[in-house]
mmCIF file of C-alpha atoms in Angstrom:
data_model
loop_
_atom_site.group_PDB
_atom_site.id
_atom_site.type_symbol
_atom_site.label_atom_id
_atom_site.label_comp_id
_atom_site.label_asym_id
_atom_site.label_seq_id
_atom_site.Cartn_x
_atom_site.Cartn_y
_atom_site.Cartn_z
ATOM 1 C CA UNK A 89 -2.033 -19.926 -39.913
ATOM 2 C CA UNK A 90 -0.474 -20.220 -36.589
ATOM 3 C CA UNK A 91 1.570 -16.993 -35.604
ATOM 4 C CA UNK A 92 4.319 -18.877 -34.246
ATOM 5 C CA UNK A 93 7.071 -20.956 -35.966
ATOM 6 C CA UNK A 94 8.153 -24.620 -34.973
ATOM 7 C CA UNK A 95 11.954 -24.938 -33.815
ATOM 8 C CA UNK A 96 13.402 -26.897 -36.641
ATOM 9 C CA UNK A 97 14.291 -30.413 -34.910
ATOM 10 C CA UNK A 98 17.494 -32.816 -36.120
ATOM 11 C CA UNK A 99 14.551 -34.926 -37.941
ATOM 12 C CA UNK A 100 14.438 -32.052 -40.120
ATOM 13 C CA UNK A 101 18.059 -31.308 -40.365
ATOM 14 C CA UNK A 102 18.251 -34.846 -41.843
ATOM 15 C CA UNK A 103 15.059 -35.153 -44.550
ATOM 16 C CA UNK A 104 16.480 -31.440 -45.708
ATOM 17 C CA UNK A 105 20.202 -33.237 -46.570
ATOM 18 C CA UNK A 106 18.961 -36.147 -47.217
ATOM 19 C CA UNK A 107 21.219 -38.136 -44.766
ATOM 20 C CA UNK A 108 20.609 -40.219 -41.331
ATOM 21 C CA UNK A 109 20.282 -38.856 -38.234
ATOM 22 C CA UNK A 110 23.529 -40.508 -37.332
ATOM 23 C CA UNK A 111 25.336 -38.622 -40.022
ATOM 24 C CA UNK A 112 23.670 -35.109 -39.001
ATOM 25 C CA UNK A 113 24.661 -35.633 -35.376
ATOM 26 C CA UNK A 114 28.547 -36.370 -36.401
ATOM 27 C CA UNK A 115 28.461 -33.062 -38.472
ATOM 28 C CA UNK A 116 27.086 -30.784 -35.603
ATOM 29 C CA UNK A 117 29.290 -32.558 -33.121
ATOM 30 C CA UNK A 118 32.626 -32.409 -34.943
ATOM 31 C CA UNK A 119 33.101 -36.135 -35.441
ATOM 32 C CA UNK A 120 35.199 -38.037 -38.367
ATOM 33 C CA UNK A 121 33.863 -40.167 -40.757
ATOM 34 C CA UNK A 122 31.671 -37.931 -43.009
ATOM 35 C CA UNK A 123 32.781 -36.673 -46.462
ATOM 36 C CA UNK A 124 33.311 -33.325 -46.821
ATOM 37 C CA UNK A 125 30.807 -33.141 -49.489
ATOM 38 C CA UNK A 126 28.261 -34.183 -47.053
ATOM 39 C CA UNK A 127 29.098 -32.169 -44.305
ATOM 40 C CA UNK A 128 28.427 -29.317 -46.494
ATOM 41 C CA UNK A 129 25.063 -30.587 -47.474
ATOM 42 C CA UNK A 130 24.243 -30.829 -43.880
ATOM 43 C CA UNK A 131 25.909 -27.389 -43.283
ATOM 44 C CA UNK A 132 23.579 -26.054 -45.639
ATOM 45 C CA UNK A 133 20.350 -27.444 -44.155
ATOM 46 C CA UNK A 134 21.472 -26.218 -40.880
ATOM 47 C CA UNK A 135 21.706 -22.901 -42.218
ATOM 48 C CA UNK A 136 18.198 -22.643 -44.178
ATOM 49 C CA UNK A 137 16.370 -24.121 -41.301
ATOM 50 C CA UNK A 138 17.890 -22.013 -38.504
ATOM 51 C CA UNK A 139 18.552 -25.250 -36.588
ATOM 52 C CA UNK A 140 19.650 -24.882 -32.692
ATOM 53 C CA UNK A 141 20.656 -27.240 -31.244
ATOM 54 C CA UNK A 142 18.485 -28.319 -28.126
ATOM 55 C CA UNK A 143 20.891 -29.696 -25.462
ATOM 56 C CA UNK A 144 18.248 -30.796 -23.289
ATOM 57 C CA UNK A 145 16.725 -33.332 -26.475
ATOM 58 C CA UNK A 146 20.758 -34.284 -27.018
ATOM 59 C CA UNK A 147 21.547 -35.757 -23.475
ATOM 60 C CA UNK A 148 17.792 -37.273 -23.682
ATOM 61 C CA UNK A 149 18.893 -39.065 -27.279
ATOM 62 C CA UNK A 150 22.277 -40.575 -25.578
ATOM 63 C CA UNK A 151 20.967 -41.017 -22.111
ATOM 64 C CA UNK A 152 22.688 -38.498 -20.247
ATOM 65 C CA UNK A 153 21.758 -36.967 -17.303
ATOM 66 C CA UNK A 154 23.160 -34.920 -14.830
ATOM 67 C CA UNK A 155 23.427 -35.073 -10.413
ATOM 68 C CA UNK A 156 24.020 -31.586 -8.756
ATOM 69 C CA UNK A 157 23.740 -31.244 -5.122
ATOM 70 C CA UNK A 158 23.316 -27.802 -3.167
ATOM 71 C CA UNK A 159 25.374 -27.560 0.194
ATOM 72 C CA UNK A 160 23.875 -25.450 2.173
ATOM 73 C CA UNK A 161 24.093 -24.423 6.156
ATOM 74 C CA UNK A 162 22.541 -26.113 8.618
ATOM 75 C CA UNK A 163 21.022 -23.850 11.124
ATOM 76 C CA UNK A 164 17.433 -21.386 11.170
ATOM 77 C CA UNK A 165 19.039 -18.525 9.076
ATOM 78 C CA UNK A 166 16.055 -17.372 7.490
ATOM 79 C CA UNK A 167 17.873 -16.088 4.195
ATOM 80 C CA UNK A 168 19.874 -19.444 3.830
ATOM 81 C CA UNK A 169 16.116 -21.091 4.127
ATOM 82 C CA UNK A 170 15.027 -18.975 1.062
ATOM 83 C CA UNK A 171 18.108 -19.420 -0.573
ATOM 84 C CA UNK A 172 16.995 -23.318 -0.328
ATOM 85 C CA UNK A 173 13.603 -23.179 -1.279
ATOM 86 C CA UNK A 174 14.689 -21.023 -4.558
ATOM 87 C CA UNK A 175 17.119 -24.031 -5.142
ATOM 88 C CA UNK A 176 14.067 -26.464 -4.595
ATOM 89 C CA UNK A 177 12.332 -24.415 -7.482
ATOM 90 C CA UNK A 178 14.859 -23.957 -9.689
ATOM 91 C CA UNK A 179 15.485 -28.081 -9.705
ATOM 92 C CA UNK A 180 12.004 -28.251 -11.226
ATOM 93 C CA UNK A 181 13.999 -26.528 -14.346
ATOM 94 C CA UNK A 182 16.582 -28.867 -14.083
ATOM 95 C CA UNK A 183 14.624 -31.334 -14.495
ATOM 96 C CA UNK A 184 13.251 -30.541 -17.633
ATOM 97 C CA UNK A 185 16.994 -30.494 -18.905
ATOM 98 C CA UNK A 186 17.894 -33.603 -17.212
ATOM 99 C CA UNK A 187 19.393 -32.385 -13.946
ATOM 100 C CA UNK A 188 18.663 -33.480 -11.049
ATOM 101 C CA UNK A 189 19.202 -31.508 -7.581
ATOM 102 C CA UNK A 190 19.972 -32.967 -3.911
ATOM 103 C CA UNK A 191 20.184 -30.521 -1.642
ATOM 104 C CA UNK A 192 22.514 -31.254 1.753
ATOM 105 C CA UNK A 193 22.299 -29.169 4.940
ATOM 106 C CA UNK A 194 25.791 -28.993 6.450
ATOM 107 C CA UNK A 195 27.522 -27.515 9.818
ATOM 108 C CA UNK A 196 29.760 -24.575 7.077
ATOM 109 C CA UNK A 197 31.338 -23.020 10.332
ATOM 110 C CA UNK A 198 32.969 -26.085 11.120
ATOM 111 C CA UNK A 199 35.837 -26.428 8.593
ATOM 112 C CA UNK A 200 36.053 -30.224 8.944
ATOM 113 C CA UNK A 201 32.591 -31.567 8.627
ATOM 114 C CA UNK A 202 32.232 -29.140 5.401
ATOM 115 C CA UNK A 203 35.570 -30.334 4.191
ATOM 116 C CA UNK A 204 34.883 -33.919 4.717
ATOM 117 C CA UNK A 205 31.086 -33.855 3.570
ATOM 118 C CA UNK A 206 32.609 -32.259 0.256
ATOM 119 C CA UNK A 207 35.233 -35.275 -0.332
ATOM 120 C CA UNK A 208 32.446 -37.923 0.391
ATOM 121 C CA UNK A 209 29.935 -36.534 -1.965
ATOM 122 C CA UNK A 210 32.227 -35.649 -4.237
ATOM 123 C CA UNK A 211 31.972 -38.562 -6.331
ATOM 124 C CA UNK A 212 28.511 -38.728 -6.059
ATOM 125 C CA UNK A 213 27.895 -35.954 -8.590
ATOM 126 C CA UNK A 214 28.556 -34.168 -11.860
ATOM 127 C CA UNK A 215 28.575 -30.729 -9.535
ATOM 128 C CA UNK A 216 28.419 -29.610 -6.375
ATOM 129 C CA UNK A 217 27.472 -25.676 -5.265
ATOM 130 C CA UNK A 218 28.665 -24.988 -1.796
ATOM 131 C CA UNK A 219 28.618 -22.147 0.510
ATOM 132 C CA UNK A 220 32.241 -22.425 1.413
ATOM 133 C CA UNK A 221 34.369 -21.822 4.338
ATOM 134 C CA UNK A 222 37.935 -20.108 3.173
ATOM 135 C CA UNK A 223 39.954 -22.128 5.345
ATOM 136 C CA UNK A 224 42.963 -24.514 4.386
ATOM 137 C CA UNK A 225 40.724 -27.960 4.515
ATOM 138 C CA UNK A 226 37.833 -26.736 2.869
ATOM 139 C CA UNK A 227 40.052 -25.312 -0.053
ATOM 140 C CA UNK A 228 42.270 -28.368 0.210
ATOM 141 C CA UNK A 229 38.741 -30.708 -0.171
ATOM 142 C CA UNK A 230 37.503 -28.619 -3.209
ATOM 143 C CA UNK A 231 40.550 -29.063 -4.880
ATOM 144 C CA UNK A 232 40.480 -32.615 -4.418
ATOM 145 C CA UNK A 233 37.139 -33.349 -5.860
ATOM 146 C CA UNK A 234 37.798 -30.905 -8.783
ATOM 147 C CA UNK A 235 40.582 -33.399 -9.174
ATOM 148 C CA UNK A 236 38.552 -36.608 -9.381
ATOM 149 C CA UNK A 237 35.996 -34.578 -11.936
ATOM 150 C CA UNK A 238 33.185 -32.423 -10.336
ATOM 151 C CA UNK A 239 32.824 -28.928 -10.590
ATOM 152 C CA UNK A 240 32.646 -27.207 -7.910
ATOM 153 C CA UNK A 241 30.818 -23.845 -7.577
ATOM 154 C CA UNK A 242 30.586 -21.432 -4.129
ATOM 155 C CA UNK A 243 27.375 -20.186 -3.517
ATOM 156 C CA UNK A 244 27.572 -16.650 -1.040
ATOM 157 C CA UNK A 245 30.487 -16.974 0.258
ATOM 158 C CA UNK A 246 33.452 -17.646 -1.575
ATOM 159 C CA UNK A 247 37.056 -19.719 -1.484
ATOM 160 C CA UNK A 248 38.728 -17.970 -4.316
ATOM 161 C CA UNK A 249 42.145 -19.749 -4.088
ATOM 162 C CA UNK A 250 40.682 -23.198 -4.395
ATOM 163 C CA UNK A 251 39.904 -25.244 -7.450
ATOM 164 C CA UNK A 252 36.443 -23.634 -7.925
ATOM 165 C CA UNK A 253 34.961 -22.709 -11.046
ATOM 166 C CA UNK A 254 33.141 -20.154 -10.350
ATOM 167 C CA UNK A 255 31.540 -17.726 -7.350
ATOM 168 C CA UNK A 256 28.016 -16.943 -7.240
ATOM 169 C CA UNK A 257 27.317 -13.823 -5.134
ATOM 170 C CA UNK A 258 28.046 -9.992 -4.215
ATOM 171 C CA UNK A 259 31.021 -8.674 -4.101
ATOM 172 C CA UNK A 260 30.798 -8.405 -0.380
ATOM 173 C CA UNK A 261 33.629 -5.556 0.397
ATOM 174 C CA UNK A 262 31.235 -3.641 -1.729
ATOM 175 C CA UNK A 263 28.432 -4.541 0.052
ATOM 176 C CA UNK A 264 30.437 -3.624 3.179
ATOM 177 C CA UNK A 265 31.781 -0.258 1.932
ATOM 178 C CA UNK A 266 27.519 0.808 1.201
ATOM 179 C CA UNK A 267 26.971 -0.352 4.690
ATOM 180 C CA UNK A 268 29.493 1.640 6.342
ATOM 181 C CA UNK A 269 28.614 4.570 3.673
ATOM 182 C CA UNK A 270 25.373 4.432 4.742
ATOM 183 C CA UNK A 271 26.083 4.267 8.476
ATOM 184 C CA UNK A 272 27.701 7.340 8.445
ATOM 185 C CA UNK A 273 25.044 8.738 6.660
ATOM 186 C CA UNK A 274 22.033 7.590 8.619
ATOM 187 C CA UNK A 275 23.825 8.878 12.029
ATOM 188 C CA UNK A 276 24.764 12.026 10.235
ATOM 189 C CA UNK A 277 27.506 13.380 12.587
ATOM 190 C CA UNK A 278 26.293 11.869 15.651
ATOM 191 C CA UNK A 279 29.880 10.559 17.461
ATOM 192 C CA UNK A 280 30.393 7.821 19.283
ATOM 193 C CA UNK A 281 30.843 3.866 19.054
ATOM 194 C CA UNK A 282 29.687 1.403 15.882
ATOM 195 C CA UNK A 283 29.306 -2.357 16.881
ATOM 196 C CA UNK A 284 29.804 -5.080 14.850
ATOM 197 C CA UNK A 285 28.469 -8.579 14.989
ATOM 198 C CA UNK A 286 29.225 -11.120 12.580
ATOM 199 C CA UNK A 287 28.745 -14.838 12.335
ATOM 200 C CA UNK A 288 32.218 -16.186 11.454
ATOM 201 C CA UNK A 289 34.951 -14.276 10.190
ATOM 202 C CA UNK A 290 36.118 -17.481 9.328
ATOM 203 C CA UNK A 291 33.455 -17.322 6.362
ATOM 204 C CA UNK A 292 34.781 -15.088 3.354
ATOM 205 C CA UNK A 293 31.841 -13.398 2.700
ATOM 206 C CA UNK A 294 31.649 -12.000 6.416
ATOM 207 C CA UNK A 295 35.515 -10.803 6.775
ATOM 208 C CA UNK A 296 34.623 -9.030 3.293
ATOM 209 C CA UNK A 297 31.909 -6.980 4.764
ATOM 210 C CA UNK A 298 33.681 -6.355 7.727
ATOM 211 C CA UNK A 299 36.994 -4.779 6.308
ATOM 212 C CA UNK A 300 34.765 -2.732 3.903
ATOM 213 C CA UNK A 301 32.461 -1.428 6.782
ATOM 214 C CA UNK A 302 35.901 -0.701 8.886
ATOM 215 C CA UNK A 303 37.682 0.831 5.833
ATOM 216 C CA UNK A 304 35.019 3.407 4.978
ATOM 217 C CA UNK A 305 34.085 4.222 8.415
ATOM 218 C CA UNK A 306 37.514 4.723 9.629
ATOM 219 C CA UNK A 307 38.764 6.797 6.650
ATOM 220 C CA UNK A 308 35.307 8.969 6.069
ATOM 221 C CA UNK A 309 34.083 9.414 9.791
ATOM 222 C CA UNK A 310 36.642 9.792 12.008
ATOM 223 C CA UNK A 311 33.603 10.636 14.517
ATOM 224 C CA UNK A 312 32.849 7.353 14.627
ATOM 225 C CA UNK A 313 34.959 4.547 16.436
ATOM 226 C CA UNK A 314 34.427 0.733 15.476
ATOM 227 C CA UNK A 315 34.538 -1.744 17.981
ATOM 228 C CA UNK A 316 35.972 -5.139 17.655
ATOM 229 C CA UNK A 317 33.476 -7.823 15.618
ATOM 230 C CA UNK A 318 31.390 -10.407 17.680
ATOM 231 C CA UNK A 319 30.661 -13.473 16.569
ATOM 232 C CA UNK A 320 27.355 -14.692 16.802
ATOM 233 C CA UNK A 321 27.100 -17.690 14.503
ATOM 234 C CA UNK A 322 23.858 -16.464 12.930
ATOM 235 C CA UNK A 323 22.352 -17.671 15.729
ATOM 236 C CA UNK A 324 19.489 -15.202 17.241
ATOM 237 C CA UNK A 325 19.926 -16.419 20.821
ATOM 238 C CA UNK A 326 23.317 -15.726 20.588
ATOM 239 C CA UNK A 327 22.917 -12.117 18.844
ATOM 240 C CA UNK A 328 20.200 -11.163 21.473
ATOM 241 C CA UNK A 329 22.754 -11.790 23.883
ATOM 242 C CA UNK A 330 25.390 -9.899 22.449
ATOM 243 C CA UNK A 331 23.532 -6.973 21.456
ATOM 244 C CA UNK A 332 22.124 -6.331 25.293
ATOM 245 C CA UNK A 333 26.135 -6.920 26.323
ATOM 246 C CA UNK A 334 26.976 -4.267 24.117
ATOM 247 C CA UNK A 335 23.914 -1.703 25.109
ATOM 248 C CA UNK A 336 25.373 -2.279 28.640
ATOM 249 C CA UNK A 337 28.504 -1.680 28.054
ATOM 250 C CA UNK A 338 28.733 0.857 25.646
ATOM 251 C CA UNK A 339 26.733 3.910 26.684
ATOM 252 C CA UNK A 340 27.658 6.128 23.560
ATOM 253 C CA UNK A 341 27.299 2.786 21.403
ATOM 254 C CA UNK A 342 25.321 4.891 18.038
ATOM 255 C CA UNK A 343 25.133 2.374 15.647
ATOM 256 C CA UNK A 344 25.223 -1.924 15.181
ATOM 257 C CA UNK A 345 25.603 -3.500 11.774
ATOM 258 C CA UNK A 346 24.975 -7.158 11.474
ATOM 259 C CA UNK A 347 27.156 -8.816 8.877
ATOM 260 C CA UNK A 348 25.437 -12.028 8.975
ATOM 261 C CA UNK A 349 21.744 -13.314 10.128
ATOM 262 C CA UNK A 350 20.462 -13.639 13.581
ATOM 263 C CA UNK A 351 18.738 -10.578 12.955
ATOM 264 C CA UNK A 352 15.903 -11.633 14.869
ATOM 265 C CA UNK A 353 18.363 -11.266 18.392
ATOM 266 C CA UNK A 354 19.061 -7.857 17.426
ATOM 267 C CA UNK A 355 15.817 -6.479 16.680
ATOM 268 C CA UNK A 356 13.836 -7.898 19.994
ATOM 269 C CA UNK A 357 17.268 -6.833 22.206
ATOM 270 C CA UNK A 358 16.760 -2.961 20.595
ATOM 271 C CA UNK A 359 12.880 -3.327 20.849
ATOM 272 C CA UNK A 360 13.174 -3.838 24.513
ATOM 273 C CA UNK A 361 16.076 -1.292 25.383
ATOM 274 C CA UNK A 362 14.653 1.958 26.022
ATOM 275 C CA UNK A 363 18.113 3.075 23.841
ATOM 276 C CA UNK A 364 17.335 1.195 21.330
ATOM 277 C CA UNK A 365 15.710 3.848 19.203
ATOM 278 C CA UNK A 366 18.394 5.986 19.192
ATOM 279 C CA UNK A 367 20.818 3.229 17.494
ATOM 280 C CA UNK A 368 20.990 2.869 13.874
ATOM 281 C CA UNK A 369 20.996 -0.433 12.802
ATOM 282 C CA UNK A 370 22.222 -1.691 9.333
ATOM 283 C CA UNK A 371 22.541 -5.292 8.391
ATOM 284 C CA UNK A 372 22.165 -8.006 5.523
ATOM 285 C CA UNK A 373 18.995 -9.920 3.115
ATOM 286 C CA UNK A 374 15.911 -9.240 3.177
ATOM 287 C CA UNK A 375 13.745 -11.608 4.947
ATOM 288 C CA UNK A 376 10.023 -11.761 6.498
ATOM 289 C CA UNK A 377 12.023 -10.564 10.039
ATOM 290 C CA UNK A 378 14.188 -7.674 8.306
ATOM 291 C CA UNK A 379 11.064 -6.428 6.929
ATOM 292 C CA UNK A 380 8.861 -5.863 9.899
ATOM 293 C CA UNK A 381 12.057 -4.421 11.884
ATOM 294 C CA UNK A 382 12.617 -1.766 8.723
ATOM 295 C CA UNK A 383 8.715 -1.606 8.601
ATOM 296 C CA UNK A 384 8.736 -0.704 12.825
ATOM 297 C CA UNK A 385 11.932 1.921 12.118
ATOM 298 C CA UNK A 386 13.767 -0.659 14.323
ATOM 299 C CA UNK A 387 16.285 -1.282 11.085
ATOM 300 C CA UNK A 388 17.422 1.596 9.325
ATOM 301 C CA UNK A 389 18.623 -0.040 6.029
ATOM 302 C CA UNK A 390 19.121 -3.931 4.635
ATOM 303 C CA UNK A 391 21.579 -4.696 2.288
ATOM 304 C CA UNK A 392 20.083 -7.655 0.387
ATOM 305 C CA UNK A 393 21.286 -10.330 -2.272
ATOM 306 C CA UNK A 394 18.470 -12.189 -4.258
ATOM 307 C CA UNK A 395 18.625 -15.647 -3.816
ATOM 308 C CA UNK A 396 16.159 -16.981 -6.225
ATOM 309 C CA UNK A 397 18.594 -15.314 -8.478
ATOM 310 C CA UNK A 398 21.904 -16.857 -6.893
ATOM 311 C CA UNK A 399 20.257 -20.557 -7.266
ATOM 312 C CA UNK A 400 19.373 -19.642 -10.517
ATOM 313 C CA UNK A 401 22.695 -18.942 -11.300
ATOM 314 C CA UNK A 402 24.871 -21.585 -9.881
ATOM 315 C CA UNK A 403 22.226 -24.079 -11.346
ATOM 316 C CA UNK A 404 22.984 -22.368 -15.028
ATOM 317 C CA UNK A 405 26.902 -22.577 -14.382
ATOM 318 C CA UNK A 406 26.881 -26.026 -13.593
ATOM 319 C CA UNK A 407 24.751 -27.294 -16.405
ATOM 320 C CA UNK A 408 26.166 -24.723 -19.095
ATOM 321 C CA UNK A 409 29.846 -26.485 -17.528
ATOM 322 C CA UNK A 410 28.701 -30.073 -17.896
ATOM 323 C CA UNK A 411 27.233 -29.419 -21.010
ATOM 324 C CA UNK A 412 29.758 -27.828 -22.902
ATOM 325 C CA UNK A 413 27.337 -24.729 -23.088
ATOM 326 C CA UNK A 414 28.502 -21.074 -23.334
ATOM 327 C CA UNK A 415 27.407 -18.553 -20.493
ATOM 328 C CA UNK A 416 26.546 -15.374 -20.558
ATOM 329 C CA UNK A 417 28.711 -13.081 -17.748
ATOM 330 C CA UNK A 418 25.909 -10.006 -17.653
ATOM 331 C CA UNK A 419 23.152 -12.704 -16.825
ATOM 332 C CA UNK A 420 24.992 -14.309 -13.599
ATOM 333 C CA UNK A 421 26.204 -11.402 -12.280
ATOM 334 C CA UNK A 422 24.753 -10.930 -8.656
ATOM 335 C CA UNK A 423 23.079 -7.563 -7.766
ATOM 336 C CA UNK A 424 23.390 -5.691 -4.342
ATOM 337 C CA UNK A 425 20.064 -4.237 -3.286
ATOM 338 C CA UNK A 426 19.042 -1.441 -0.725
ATOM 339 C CA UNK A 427 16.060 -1.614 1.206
ATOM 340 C CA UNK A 428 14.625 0.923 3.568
ATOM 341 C CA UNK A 429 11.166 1.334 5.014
ATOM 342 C CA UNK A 430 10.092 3.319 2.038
ATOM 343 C CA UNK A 431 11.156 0.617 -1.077
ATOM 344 C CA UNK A 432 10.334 -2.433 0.348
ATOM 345 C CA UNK A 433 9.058 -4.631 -2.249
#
């Protein structure tokens, strides 16, 4: 005898009341039309057989499917290229349940070619996850195709006034306060100047990090003095650039942390300053390039979200949406990690 037992199917739901099919799936669905005396035959069978229902078989039965498209940056930011490879792998889950994923690379620091890429897919699909800009078009867009009747989702970064149903990432203030916490630590009462480089404060998710960096630092090292944020556009050209501006400039510059990518600028600029040991350097995901610069001693800490998990997520919150489904709050809430040379994965 097999030690495993078969998921009782509608089929069996049916031949246990002795009713149709039909009549079964007006029961479980709430529908009029069946006598109460029936529905508590079919109750009944439900309960002896321990029937679930299996969404996935449902939608197959009435020929519904679901289209979900991914928005995602356009751009060589290695994390936002894992982030779209985990999205490519968790569509082949979708698919099973009849979902099917598009993914669409998009300019996100330019406010109107997100916002207007948003209202001309909207329609398109059932839901859309988006790493959003929180500016007045992009809300203003999301709130119009929540309108017309797709569900929006923001992947990373967030637009929490907007029509969205739900954000799928840190809480990036937090993630800011551990990296200022951590700078202070790391320098341990070494004075002098902290840099900052982000890629947009425009995005959400960067401005976070920054004011928790700035409020921790300020408040709990008074030693240390943070300069104004650069913006770098997570572009590693332009963060090699600004890094060697601010070695030049700065002489008692101690410390750098990266809010965004571009990491790769950073790390060759500190490689090839004969200062650059002497600078601590904090910043964000963990990627093939964050690793060999904690690996080298060249990064002193990365503060990483897992993005297997965050596609996983916003994949689960826009089926469990379209499908009626209930969620479960524990499961989709999004980890920060801490990597240094000596827990890396």
């Amino acid at each position: 005898m097999s030690g495993s037992i078969a998921r009782a199917t509608l089929e069996d739901v049916a031949r246990e009341a002795g009713v149709s099919l039909a009549t079964v799936d007006r029961v479980i669905n709430r529908r009029p039309g069946v006598r109460e005396r029936t529905v508590a035959r079919v109750e009944a069978a439900i309960s002896k057989l321990s029937y679930r229902p299996d969404p996935a078989a449902a939608r197959l039965a009435r020929n519904r499917s679901f289209r979900f498209c991914f928005v995602l940056p356009t751009g060589t930011n290695t994390f936002m290229g894992q982030l779209a490879e985990q999205v490519r792998q968790t569509a082949e889950w979708l698919a099973v349940q009849r979902a099917f994923v598009e993914i669409l690379h998009v300019d996100v620091f330019v406010p109107d070619e997100l916002a207007a890429t948003l209202e001309r897919i909207g329609p398109g699909y059932d839901g859309i996850a988006t790493i959003a800009l929180d500016h007045p078009r992009v809300r203003a867009a999301i709130d119009d195709v929540v309108s017309q009747g797709t569900v929006v989702v923001t992947l990373v970064s967030d637009a929490p006034t907007s029509s969205r149903l739900h954000y799928v990432g840190i809480d990036n203030t937090a993630a800011g306060r551990t990296a200022g916490s951590l700078m202070g630590r790391f320098l341990g009462g070494r004075a002098g100047k902290v840099a900052v480089i982000a890629g947009s404060l425009s995005l959400r998710d960067h401005a976070e990090r920054h004011f928790g960096f700035t409020q921790v630092v300020s408040t709990e090292y008074p030693n240390l003095a943070v300069l104004p944020a650069r913006e770098g556009r997570d572009d590693s050209d332009r963060t090699r650039e600004l890094t060697r501006a601010l070695l030049a400039e700065h002489r008692d510059l101690v410390g750098i942390y990266t809010v965004g990518a571009g990491n790769r600028g950073i790390g060759s600029a500190l490689e090839a300053d004969r200062r650059g040991s002497d600078i601590v350097w904090i910043g964000h995901e963990l990627t093939p390039h964050t690793r060999r610069f904690l690996v080298r001693g060249v990064m002193a800490a990365a503060i990483n979200q897992d993005a297997g998990h965050e596609a996983r997520s916003a994949a689960r919150i826009l089926l469990a949406h379209c499908s009626g489904e209930p969620l479960m709050p524990d499961q989709e809430r999004i980890r920060i990690d801490i990597f240094i040379r000596d827990n890396l994965p």
